[in-house]
Structures are given as C-alpha cells and as structure tokens.
Short mmCIF file of N, CA and C in Angstrom, two decimals:
data_model
loop_
_atom_site.label_atom_id
_atom_site.label_comp_id
_atom_site.label_asym_id
_atom_site.label_seq_id
_atom_site.Cartn_x
_atom_site.Cartn_y
_atom_site.Cartn_z
N MET A 26 29.78 33.24 4.14
CA MET A 26 29.83 31.81 3.89
C MET A 26 28.55 31.18 4.29
N LYS A 27 27.99 31.56 5.43
CA LYS A 27 26.68 30.95 5.91
C LYS A 27 25.58 31.29 4.95
N ARG A 28 25.68 32.52 4.45
CA ARG A 28 24.53 32.95 3.45
C ARG A 28 24.67 32.19 2.22
N VAL A 29 25.86 31.86 1.75
CA VAL A 29 25.94 31.12 0.52
C VAL A 29 25.47 29.72 0.70
N LEU A 30 25.87 29.16 1.88
CA LEU A 30 25.41 27.77 2.16
C LEU A 30 23.86 27.71 2.30
N LEU A 31 23.26 28.71 2.99
CA LEU A 31 21.89 28.77 3.15
C LEU A 31 21.16 28.95 1.76
N ALA A 32 21.72 29.77 0.95
CA ALA A 32 21.14 29.98 -0.46
C ALA A 32 21.19 28.69 -1.28
N LEU A 33 22.32 27.96 -1.14
CA LEU A 33 22.48 26.70 -1.90
C LEU A 33 21.47 25.66 -1.26
N LEU A 34 21.35 25.59 0.01
CA LEU A 34 20.39 24.64 0.64
C LEU A 34 18.97 24.94 0.21
N MET A 35 18.56 26.26 0.12
CA MET A 35 17.23 26.61 -0.26
C MET A 35 17.02 26.20 -1.70
N THR A 36 18.02 26.45 -2.54
CA THR A 36 17.89 26.08 -3.96
C THR A 36 17.70 24.56 -4.18
N MET A 37 18.45 23.80 -3.35
CA MET A 37 18.40 22.32 -3.47
C MET A 37 16.98 21.86 -3.07
N VAL A 38 16.49 22.45 -1.90
CA VAL A 38 15.16 21.97 -1.41
C VAL A 38 14.08 22.40 -2.43
N THR A 39 14.10 23.60 -2.94
CA THR A 39 13.15 24.01 -3.93
C THR A 39 13.20 23.09 -5.18
N ALA A 40 14.36 22.72 -5.65
CA ALA A 40 14.45 21.82 -6.80
C ALA A 40 13.93 20.50 -6.45
N LEU A 41 14.15 19.99 -5.25
CA LEU A 41 13.76 18.64 -4.89
C LEU A 41 12.19 18.65 -4.85
N PHE A 42 11.54 19.61 -4.27
CA PHE A 42 10.13 19.67 -4.15
C PHE A 42 9.43 19.97 -5.57
N SER A 43 10.02 20.76 -6.41
CA SER A 43 9.45 20.94 -7.69
C SER A 43 9.55 19.67 -8.53
N HIS A 44 10.63 18.96 -8.44
CA HIS A 44 10.74 17.62 -9.04
C HIS A 44 9.70 16.65 -8.64
N ALA A 45 9.55 16.58 -7.34
CA ALA A 45 8.60 15.65 -6.77
C ALA A 45 7.21 15.86 -7.20
N ALA A 46 6.87 17.17 -7.26
CA ALA A 46 5.52 17.57 -7.74
C ALA A 46 5.32 17.18 -9.20
N SER A 47 6.32 17.12 -9.97
CA SER A 47 6.14 16.92 -11.36
C SER A 47 6.40 15.41 -11.75
N ALA A 48 6.72 14.63 -10.70
CA ALA A 48 7.06 13.19 -11.01
C ALA A 48 5.76 12.34 -11.25
N VAL A 49 5.99 11.28 -12.06
CA VAL A 49 5.00 10.28 -12.15
C VAL A 49 4.93 9.42 -10.84
N ILE A 50 3.75 9.07 -10.47
CA ILE A 50 3.59 8.25 -9.26
C ILE A 50 3.52 6.78 -9.68
N ASP A 51 4.54 6.06 -9.23
CA ASP A 51 4.63 4.57 -9.41
C ASP A 51 3.77 3.82 -8.39
N ILE A 52 2.98 3.02 -8.80
CA ILE A 52 2.13 2.15 -7.87
C ILE A 52 2.09 0.74 -8.28
N SER A 53 1.87 -0.16 -7.44
CA SER A 53 1.71 -1.58 -7.78
C SER A 53 0.30 -1.83 -8.23
N SER A 54 0.04 -3.02 -8.71
CA SER A 54 -1.29 -3.31 -9.08
C SER A 54 -2.23 -3.36 -7.89
N ARG A 55 -1.75 -3.81 -6.74
CA ARG A 55 -2.60 -3.80 -5.56
C ARG A 55 -3.03 -2.35 -5.21
N GLU A 56 -2.06 -1.39 -5.28
CA GLU A 56 -2.38 0.05 -5.00
C GLU A 56 -3.31 0.53 -6.06
N ALA A 57 -3.19 0.12 -7.30
CA ALA A 57 -4.00 0.50 -8.38
C ALA A 57 -5.41 0.09 -8.15
N LYS A 58 -5.59 -1.10 -7.69
CA LYS A 58 -6.95 -1.63 -7.35
C LYS A 58 -7.59 -0.80 -6.34
N VAL A 59 -6.88 -0.36 -5.33
CA VAL A 59 -7.48 0.49 -4.27
C VAL A 59 -7.81 1.87 -4.88
N LEU A 60 -6.95 2.35 -5.74
CA LEU A 60 -7.24 3.70 -6.40
C LEU A 60 -8.50 3.52 -7.25
N LEU A 61 -8.64 2.52 -8.00
CA LEU A 61 -9.78 2.30 -8.92
C LEU A 61 -11.05 2.10 -8.09
N ASP A 62 -10.91 1.41 -6.93
CA ASP A 62 -12.13 1.21 -6.14
C ASP A 62 -12.60 2.47 -5.51
N ARG A 63 -11.68 3.34 -5.19
CA ARG A 63 -12.04 4.67 -4.52
C ARG A 63 -12.46 5.71 -5.56
N ASN A 64 -11.97 5.63 -6.82
CA ASN A 64 -12.19 6.72 -7.75
C ASN A 64 -12.57 6.13 -9.13
N LYS A 65 -13.91 6.08 -9.30
CA LYS A 65 -14.40 5.46 -10.47
C LYS A 65 -14.17 6.26 -11.80
N ALA A 66 -13.65 7.46 -11.64
CA ALA A 66 -13.47 8.39 -12.77
C ALA A 66 -12.06 8.29 -13.25
N VAL A 67 -11.20 7.37 -12.81
CA VAL A 67 -9.87 7.22 -13.28
C VAL A 67 -9.89 6.73 -14.74
N TYR A 68 -9.01 7.39 -15.52
CA TYR A 68 -8.86 7.09 -16.92
C TYR A 68 -7.84 6.04 -17.02
N LEU A 69 -8.19 4.82 -17.48
CA LEU A 69 -7.24 3.68 -17.63
C LEU A 69 -6.70 3.65 -18.96
N LEU A 70 -5.39 3.81 -19.04
CA LEU A 70 -4.74 3.87 -20.37
C LEU A 70 -3.81 2.70 -20.54
N ASP A 71 -4.19 1.86 -21.48
CA ASP A 71 -3.37 0.66 -21.86
C ASP A 71 -2.55 1.03 -23.04
N VAL A 72 -1.19 0.88 -22.89
CA VAL A 72 -0.34 1.29 -23.94
C VAL A 72 0.39 0.00 -24.61
N ARG A 73 -0.23 -1.19 -24.49
CA ARG A 73 0.18 -2.34 -25.14
C ARG A 73 -0.24 -2.35 -26.61
N THR A 74 0.07 -3.39 -27.30
CA THR A 74 -0.35 -3.58 -28.67
C THR A 74 -1.83 -3.96 -28.72
N ALA A 75 -2.39 -3.75 -29.96
CA ALA A 75 -3.84 -4.23 -30.11
C ALA A 75 -4.01 -5.65 -29.90
N GLN A 76 -2.95 -6.49 -30.31
CA GLN A 76 -3.08 -7.94 -30.05
C GLN A 76 -3.03 -8.24 -28.63
N GLU A 77 -2.20 -7.64 -27.82
CA GLU A 77 -2.12 -7.83 -26.36
C GLU A 77 -3.39 -7.41 -25.69
N TYR A 78 -3.93 -6.29 -26.21
CA TYR A 78 -5.23 -5.77 -25.56
C TYR A 78 -6.38 -6.82 -25.86
N GLY A 79 -6.29 -7.44 -27.09
CA GLY A 79 -7.31 -8.35 -27.39
C GLY A 79 -7.29 -9.63 -26.53
N ASP A 80 -6.17 -9.91 -26.00
CA ASP A 80 -5.98 -11.08 -25.20
C ASP A 80 -6.57 -10.91 -23.80
N GLY A 81 -6.62 -9.74 -23.34
CA GLY A 81 -7.22 -9.36 -22.02
C GLY A 81 -6.84 -7.88 -21.60
N LYS A 82 -7.81 -7.29 -20.95
CA LYS A 82 -7.62 -5.95 -20.54
C LYS A 82 -8.35 -5.60 -19.28
N LEU A 83 -8.04 -4.49 -18.68
CA LEU A 83 -8.78 -4.05 -17.57
C LEU A 83 -10.07 -3.37 -17.97
N ALA A 84 -11.15 -3.67 -17.28
CA ALA A 84 -12.48 -3.16 -17.72
C ALA A 84 -12.49 -1.66 -17.74
N GLY A 85 -13.00 -1.15 -18.74
CA GLY A 85 -13.08 0.38 -18.92
C GLY A 85 -11.84 0.97 -19.50
N SER A 86 -10.83 0.19 -19.83
CA SER A 86 -9.52 0.81 -20.24
C SER A 86 -9.71 1.27 -21.69
N VAL A 87 -8.77 2.21 -22.06
CA VAL A 87 -8.67 2.66 -23.42
C VAL A 87 -7.34 2.28 -23.98
N LEU A 88 -7.42 1.75 -25.22
CA LEU A 88 -6.04 1.39 -25.84
C LEU A 88 -5.50 2.53 -26.67
N ILE A 89 -4.31 2.88 -26.29
CA ILE A 89 -3.54 3.80 -27.19
C ILE A 89 -2.10 3.21 -27.15
N PRO A 90 -1.78 2.35 -28.13
CA PRO A 90 -0.41 1.73 -28.10
C PRO A 90 0.68 2.79 -27.99
N ILE A 91 1.73 2.45 -27.26
CA ILE A 91 2.78 3.43 -26.99
C ILE A 91 3.32 3.99 -28.29
N ALA A 92 3.36 3.21 -29.37
CA ALA A 92 3.77 3.73 -30.70
C ALA A 92 2.91 4.81 -31.27
N GLU A 93 1.71 4.91 -30.80
CA GLU A 93 0.78 5.88 -31.29
C GLU A 93 0.49 7.03 -30.32
N LEU A 94 1.08 6.94 -29.15
CA LEU A 94 0.73 7.93 -28.12
C LEU A 94 1.01 9.37 -28.45
N GLU A 95 2.18 9.63 -29.02
CA GLU A 95 2.52 10.93 -29.38
C GLU A 95 1.47 11.65 -30.42
N ARG A 96 1.06 10.78 -31.33
CA ARG A 96 0.10 11.27 -32.32
C ARG A 96 -1.33 11.42 -31.69
N ARG A 97 -1.63 10.57 -30.70
CA ARG A 97 -2.96 10.55 -30.16
C ARG A 97 -3.10 11.19 -28.74
N VAL A 98 -2.11 11.80 -28.29
CA VAL A 98 -2.10 12.36 -26.92
C VAL A 98 -3.29 13.25 -26.58
N ALA A 99 -3.83 13.93 -27.61
CA ALA A 99 -5.06 14.77 -27.38
C ALA A 99 -6.26 13.99 -26.97
N GLU A 100 -6.30 12.66 -27.15
CA GLU A 100 -7.36 11.83 -26.71
C GLU A 100 -7.37 11.59 -25.16
N VAL A 101 -6.21 11.79 -24.53
CA VAL A 101 -6.11 11.65 -23.06
C VAL A 101 -6.56 12.87 -22.45
N PRO A 102 -7.59 12.78 -21.50
CA PRO A 102 -8.13 13.91 -20.84
C PRO A 102 -7.10 14.49 -19.81
N LYS A 103 -6.94 15.85 -19.81
CA LYS A 103 -5.95 16.50 -18.94
C LYS A 103 -6.56 16.71 -17.55
N ASN A 104 -7.86 16.64 -17.47
CA ASN A 104 -8.45 16.97 -16.09
C ASN A 104 -8.84 15.73 -15.35
N LYS A 105 -8.37 14.63 -15.65
CA LYS A 105 -8.62 13.43 -14.96
C LYS A 105 -7.40 12.75 -14.35
N THR A 106 -7.58 11.83 -13.48
CA THR A 106 -6.41 11.08 -12.92
C THR A 106 -6.21 9.95 -14.00
N ILE A 107 -4.99 9.77 -14.47
CA ILE A 107 -4.67 8.79 -15.49
C ILE A 107 -3.84 7.70 -14.82
N LEU A 108 -4.28 6.42 -15.10
CA LEU A 108 -3.50 5.21 -14.72
C LEU A 108 -3.11 4.60 -15.96
N VAL A 109 -1.73 4.55 -16.13
CA VAL A 109 -1.11 3.93 -17.31
C VAL A 109 -0.60 2.52 -17.02
N TYR A 110 -0.92 1.60 -17.89
CA TYR A 110 -0.39 0.17 -17.66
C TYR A 110 -0.03 -0.42 -18.95
N CYS A 111 0.83 -1.42 -18.79
CA CYS A 111 1.20 -2.25 -20.03
C CYS A 111 1.27 -3.67 -19.54
N ALA A 112 2.07 -4.55 -20.08
CA ALA A 112 2.04 -5.99 -19.71
C ALA A 112 2.72 -6.18 -18.39
N VAL A 113 4.01 -5.72 -18.26
CA VAL A 113 4.75 -6.00 -17.03
C VAL A 113 5.45 -4.74 -16.46
N GLY A 114 5.19 -3.56 -16.98
CA GLY A 114 5.73 -2.35 -16.47
C GLY A 114 6.98 -1.90 -17.23
N GLY A 115 7.24 -2.38 -18.42
CA GLY A 115 8.37 -1.97 -19.29
C GLY A 115 8.09 -0.75 -20.10
N ARG A 116 6.86 -0.58 -20.64
CA ARG A 116 6.47 0.53 -21.56
C ARG A 116 5.75 1.67 -20.79
N SER A 117 5.05 1.31 -19.84
CA SER A 117 4.15 2.30 -19.10
C SER A 117 4.89 3.43 -18.53
N PRO A 118 6.09 3.24 -17.85
CA PRO A 118 6.80 4.43 -17.41
C PRO A 118 7.13 5.46 -18.41
N PHE A 119 7.47 5.03 -19.59
CA PHE A 119 7.86 5.93 -20.68
C PHE A 119 6.57 6.76 -21.10
N ALA A 120 5.43 6.09 -21.16
CA ALA A 120 4.15 6.68 -21.59
C ALA A 120 3.71 7.68 -20.47
N ALA A 121 3.87 7.25 -19.26
CA ALA A 121 3.47 8.09 -18.12
C ALA A 121 4.27 9.36 -18.10
N SER A 122 5.63 9.23 -18.24
CA SER A 122 6.47 10.42 -18.32
C SER A 122 6.16 11.30 -19.38
N PHE A 123 5.85 10.72 -20.60
CA PHE A 123 5.47 11.58 -21.75
C PHE A 123 4.25 12.33 -21.43
N LEU A 124 3.17 11.79 -20.89
CA LEU A 124 1.97 12.40 -20.46
C LEU A 124 2.26 13.60 -19.51
N LYS A 125 3.08 13.34 -18.44
CA LYS A 125 3.46 14.46 -17.55
C LYS A 125 4.13 15.63 -18.33
N LYS A 126 5.00 15.30 -19.18
CA LYS A 126 5.72 16.37 -20.00
C LYS A 126 4.69 17.15 -20.87
N ARG A 127 3.58 16.54 -21.20
CA ARG A 127 2.49 17.19 -22.00
C ARG A 127 1.47 17.90 -21.14
N GLY A 128 1.81 18.00 -19.78
CA GLY A 128 0.92 18.91 -18.92
C GLY A 128 -0.17 18.11 -18.20
N ILE A 129 -0.22 16.85 -18.26
CA ILE A 129 -1.24 16.10 -17.52
C ILE A 129 -0.67 15.86 -16.13
N GLN A 130 -1.46 16.32 -15.06
CA GLN A 130 -0.93 16.38 -13.73
C GLN A 130 -0.93 15.13 -12.99
N ASN A 131 -2.09 14.46 -12.94
CA ASN A 131 -2.26 13.24 -12.10
C ASN A 131 -2.06 11.94 -12.81
N VAL A 132 -0.80 11.58 -13.00
CA VAL A 132 -0.41 10.38 -13.77
C VAL A 132 0.20 9.33 -12.87
N TYR A 133 -0.41 8.11 -12.94
CA TYR A 133 0.10 6.98 -12.12
C TYR A 133 0.62 5.94 -13.16
N ASN A 134 1.62 5.26 -12.78
CA ASN A 134 2.23 4.16 -13.52
C ASN A 134 2.05 2.87 -12.75
N MET A 135 1.40 1.91 -13.37
CA MET A 135 1.23 0.65 -12.63
C MET A 135 2.48 -0.25 -12.96
N THR A 136 3.36 -0.41 -11.96
CA THR A 136 4.69 -0.90 -12.15
C THR A 136 4.74 -2.36 -12.60
N ASP A 137 3.70 -3.15 -12.23
CA ASP A 137 3.77 -4.63 -12.53
C ASP A 137 2.77 -5.00 -13.67
N GLY A 138 2.14 -4.03 -14.25
CA GLY A 138 1.28 -4.25 -15.39
C GLY A 138 0.15 -5.07 -15.16
N ILE A 139 -0.42 -5.48 -16.30
CA ILE A 139 -1.68 -6.39 -16.25
C ILE A 139 -1.22 -7.79 -15.80
N VAL A 140 -0.01 -8.14 -15.97
CA VAL A 140 0.50 -9.44 -15.47
C VAL A 140 0.40 -9.50 -13.93
N GLY A 141 0.88 -8.48 -13.30
CA GLY A 141 0.81 -8.42 -11.84
C GLY A 141 -0.66 -8.25 -11.35
N TRP A 142 -1.39 -7.54 -12.11
CA TRP A 142 -2.88 -7.40 -11.78
C TRP A 142 -3.57 -8.77 -11.80
N SER A 143 -3.28 -9.56 -12.80
CA SER A 143 -3.88 -10.89 -12.91
C SER A 143 -3.31 -11.85 -11.93
N ARG A 144 -1.99 -11.82 -11.52
CA ARG A 144 -1.44 -12.65 -10.52
C ARG A 144 -2.02 -12.39 -9.12
N ASN A 145 -2.50 -11.20 -8.96
CA ASN A 145 -3.12 -10.86 -7.75
C ASN A 145 -4.61 -11.30 -7.64
N GLY A 146 -5.08 -11.88 -8.74
CA GLY A 146 -6.43 -12.44 -8.80
C GLY A 146 -7.50 -11.28 -9.16
N PHE A 147 -7.08 -10.17 -9.56
CA PHE A 147 -7.96 -9.13 -9.96
C PHE A 147 -8.55 -9.45 -11.35
N PRO A 148 -9.81 -8.96 -11.61
CA PRO A 148 -10.44 -9.35 -12.83
C PRO A 148 -9.76 -8.79 -14.11
N VAL A 149 -9.70 -9.55 -15.13
CA VAL A 149 -9.25 -9.25 -16.44
C VAL A 149 -10.41 -9.53 -17.50
N GLN A 150 -10.70 -8.49 -18.20
CA GLN A 150 -11.83 -8.68 -19.18
C GLN A 150 -11.21 -9.34 -20.47
N ARG A 151 -11.84 -10.45 -20.90
CA ARG A 151 -11.36 -11.15 -22.06
C ARG A 151 -12.38 -11.10 -23.25
#
C-alpha cells in the first residue's frame, strides 16, 4: 500500500513540475516594464488588430493579429523571450498558449495589456 501511494505521489509531483515548466508566464504591465528594461532582446508581440495597433503600440513591437497568428507563427523567433500583449489581456493568453504549444519556450503574457501599460504611465508610441 505504501509503495502504491509513493508511486502515485511521485507521478503527481512529476506531472505538476512538467506542467509548470510548460506553462505561459503571466505578468502585469509593471512586471513587463522591468523585464523589458533588463532585457532589450525581448520580442514584443502585439496580437491586436491593425487598427488598434495604429492607435498606439509599445515601441519595438511587432504586429501579428491573433486571427493571423497560426498562419504567421514562423515569423516569431523560437530562440528569444517573447512578450505577448493585446488591449486588456483577453486575446494575449490564447496567443501565448498557442506559441508554447508550437515549441517556443520563454513566453510571457502581459495580463493587463496596453491599457494597463498606459495607465501605469509607461510610454506608448503613437
């Protein structure tokens, strides 16, 4: 009985850690600002529409609307840290999860989007 419980416990721990390693990392816009200040090589992926992007964007970001992401996924570098954002955090988690499933390892989702970024007083390129 003890061996069965120990085996079950080990299986659960292994599953927990393998899921954690494959999960998208959710961060706020404040945390994203720190990440970007520390790592200038982060690939900023904006998954909003072209019209939204034209209204304002994060400097250095690349627009791939979520509706086009599956077709254009090869444009996203696999060897860089990726920070995905949208307007308020509704679309970006889906895009970030999609990228993880496509084998991109370091994927961050900005949970409050460019609206949260702007509310914190961080720069938006117009």
